[in-house]
Tab-separated table of C-alpha atoms in Angstrom:
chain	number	residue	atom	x	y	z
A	25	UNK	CA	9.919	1.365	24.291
A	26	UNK	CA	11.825	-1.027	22.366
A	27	UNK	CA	15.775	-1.969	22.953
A	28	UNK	CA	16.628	1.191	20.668
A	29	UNK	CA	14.695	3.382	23.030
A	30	UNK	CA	12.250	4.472	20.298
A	31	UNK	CA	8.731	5.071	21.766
A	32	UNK	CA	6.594	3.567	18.992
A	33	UNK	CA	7.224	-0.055	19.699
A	34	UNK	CA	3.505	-0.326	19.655
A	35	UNK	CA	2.191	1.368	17.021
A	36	UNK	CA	2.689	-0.366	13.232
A	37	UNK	CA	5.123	1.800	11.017
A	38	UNK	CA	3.164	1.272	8.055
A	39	UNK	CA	-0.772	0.077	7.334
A	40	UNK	CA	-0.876	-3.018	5.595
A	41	UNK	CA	-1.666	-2.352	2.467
A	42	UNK	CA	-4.905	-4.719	2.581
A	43	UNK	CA	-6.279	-1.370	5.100
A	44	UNK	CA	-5.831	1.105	2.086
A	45	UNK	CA	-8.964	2.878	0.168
A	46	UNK	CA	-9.547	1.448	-3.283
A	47	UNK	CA	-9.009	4.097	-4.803
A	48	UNK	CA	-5.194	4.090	-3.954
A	49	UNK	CA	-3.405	2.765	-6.475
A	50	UNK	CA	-2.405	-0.954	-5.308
A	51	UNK	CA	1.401	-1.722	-5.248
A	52	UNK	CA	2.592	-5.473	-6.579
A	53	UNK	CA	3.425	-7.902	-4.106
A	54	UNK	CA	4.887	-4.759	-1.136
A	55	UNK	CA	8.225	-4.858	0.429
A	56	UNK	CA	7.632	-4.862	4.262
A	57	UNK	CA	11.045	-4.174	4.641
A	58	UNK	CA	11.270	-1.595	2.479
A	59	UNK	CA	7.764	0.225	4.096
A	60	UNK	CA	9.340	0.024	7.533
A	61	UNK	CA	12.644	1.400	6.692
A	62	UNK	CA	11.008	4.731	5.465
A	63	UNK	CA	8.850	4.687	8.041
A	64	UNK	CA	11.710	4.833	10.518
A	65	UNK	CA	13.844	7.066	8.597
A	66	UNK	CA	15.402	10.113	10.476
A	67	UNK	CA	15.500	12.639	7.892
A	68	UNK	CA	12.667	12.966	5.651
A	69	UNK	CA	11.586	9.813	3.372
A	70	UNK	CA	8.473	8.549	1.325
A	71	UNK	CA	7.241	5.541	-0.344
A	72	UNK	CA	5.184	6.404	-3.248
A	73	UNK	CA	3.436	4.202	-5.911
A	74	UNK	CA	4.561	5.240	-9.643
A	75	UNK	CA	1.986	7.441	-9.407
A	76	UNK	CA	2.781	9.531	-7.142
A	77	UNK	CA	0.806	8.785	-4.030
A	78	UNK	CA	2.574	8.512	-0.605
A	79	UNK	CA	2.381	4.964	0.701
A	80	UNK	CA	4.674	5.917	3.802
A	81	UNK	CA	6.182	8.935	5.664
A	82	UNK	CA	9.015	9.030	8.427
A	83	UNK	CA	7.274	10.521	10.920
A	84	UNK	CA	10.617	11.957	12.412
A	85	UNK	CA	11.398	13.457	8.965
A	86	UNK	CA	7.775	14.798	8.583
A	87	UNK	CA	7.969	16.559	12.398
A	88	UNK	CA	11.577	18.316	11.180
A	89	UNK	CA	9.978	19.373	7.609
A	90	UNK	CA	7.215	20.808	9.637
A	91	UNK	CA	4.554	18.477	7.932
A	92	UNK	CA	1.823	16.688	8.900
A	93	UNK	CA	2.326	13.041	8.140
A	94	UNK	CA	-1.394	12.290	7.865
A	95	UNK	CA	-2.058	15.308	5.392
A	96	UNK	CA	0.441	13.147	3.325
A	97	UNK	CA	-0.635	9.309	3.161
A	98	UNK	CA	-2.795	8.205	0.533
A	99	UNK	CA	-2.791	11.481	-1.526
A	100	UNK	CA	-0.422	12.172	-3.967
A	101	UNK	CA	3.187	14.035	-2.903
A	102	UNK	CA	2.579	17.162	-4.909
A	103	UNK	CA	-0.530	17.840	-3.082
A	104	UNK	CA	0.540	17.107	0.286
A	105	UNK	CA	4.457	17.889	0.542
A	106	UNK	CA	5.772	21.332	1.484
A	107	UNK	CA	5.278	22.244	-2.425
A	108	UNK	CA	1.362	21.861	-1.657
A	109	UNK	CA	0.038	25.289	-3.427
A	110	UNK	CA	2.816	26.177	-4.994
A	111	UNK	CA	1.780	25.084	-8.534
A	112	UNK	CA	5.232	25.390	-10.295
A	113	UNK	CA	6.914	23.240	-7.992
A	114	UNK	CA	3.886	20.741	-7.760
A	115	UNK	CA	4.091	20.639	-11.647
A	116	UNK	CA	7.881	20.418	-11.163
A	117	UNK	CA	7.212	17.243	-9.074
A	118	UNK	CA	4.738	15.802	-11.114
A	119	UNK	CA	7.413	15.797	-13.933
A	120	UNK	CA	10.279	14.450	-11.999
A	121	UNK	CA	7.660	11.663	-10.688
A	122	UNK	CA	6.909	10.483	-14.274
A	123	UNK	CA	10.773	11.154	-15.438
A	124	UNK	CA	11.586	8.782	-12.301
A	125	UNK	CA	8.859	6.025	-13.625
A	126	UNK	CA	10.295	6.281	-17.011
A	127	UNK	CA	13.870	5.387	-15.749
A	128	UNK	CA	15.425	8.588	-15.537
A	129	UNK	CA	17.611	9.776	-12.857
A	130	UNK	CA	17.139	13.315	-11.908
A	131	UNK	CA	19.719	13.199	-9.039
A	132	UNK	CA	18.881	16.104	-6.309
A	133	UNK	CA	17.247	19.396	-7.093
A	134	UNK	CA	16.326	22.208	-4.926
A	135	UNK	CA	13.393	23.599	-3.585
A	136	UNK	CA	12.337	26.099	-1.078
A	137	UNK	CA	9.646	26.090	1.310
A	138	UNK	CA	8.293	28.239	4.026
A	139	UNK	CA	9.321	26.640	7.463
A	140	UNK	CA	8.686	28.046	11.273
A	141	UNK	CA	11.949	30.216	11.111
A	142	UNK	CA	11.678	31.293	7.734
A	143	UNK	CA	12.412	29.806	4.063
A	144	UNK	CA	14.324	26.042	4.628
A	145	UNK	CA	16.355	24.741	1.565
A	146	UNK	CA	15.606	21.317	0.881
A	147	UNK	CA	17.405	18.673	-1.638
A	148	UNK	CA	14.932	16.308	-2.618
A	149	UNK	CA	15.698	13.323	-4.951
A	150	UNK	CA	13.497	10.597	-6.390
A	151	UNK	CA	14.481	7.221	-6.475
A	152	UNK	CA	12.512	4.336	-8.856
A	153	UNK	CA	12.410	1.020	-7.151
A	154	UNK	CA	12.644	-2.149	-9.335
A	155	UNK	CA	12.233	-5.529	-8.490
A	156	UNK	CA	14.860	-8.269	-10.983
A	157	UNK	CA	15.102	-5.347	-13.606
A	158	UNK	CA	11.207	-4.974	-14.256
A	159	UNK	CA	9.232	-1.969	-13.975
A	160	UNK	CA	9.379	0.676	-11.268
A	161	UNK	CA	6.837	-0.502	-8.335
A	162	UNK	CA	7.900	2.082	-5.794
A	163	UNK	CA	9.449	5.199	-5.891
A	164	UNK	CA	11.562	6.424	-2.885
A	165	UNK	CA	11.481	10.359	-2.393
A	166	UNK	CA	14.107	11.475	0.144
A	167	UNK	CA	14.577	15.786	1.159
A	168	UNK	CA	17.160	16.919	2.918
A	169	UNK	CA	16.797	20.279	4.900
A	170	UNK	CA	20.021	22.287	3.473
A	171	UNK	CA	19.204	25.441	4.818
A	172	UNK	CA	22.071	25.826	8.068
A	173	UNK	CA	24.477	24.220	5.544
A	174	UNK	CA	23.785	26.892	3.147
A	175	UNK	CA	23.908	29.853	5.828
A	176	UNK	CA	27.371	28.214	6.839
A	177	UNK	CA	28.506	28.406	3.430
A	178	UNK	CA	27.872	31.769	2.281
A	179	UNK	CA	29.381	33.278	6.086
């Protein structure tokens, strides 16, 4: 346990991305401080290349989304996330991905996805990475779960 009292001291929050397949797209030059801040993240955060594919997961954020934090590495987040099989909110993604690229910002949008206790509302927002004004070489995804908020509102 480390001074914080988190138990995963000894596991790395990230693999370097030297370990990656080939055939995941390669970031430029990686932030290690930006792959262990998602990594650690309490609510739900990602890493993704401009393409789409999910460099890094919170794992605290993936256990409260209900997700599986290995179904999500290496593959892209539309195919993984909680919008996996729902095509018009993986094509939704897929958009806001290449909007986000393009320098775009879509601020938050909703989505809804089937949780343990029923349908959670999430507010997920993409975020394009730059390094000294040049392209985008990471995207950040972050989701919010909404849903107790929401109940709270409408009582």
């Amino acid at each position: 346990m480390d001074r914080a009292g988190s138990p995963h001291v000894d596991r790395p929050v990230a693999p370097r991305l030297r370990d990656l397949p080939a055939r995941v797209p390669r970031m430029a030059d990686p932030d290690d401080e930006l792959v262990s801040l998602v990594g650690g993240a309490p609510h739900f955060l990602a890493l993704l290349t401009p393409a789409g594919v999910v460099l890094e997961a919170s794992e605290a954020g993936c256990r409260e989304a209900g997700l599986r934090r290995d179904r999500l590495i290496r593959r892209p987040i539309w195919d993984g996330g909680p919008w996996a099989g729902n095509a018009s909110l993986g094509a939704e993604m897929r958009a806001r991905v290449r909007a986000a690229v393009a320098g775009h910002r879509s601020g938050t949008f909703p989505v809804e996805v089937p949780g343990p206790n029923g349908v959670r509302s999430l507010e997920v927002r993409l975020v394009p990475y730059r390094r000294g004004g040049g392209p985008v070489v990471h995207l950040v995804a972050e989701a919010w779960d909404v849903t107790d908020h929401l109940r709270a509102a409408r009582r």
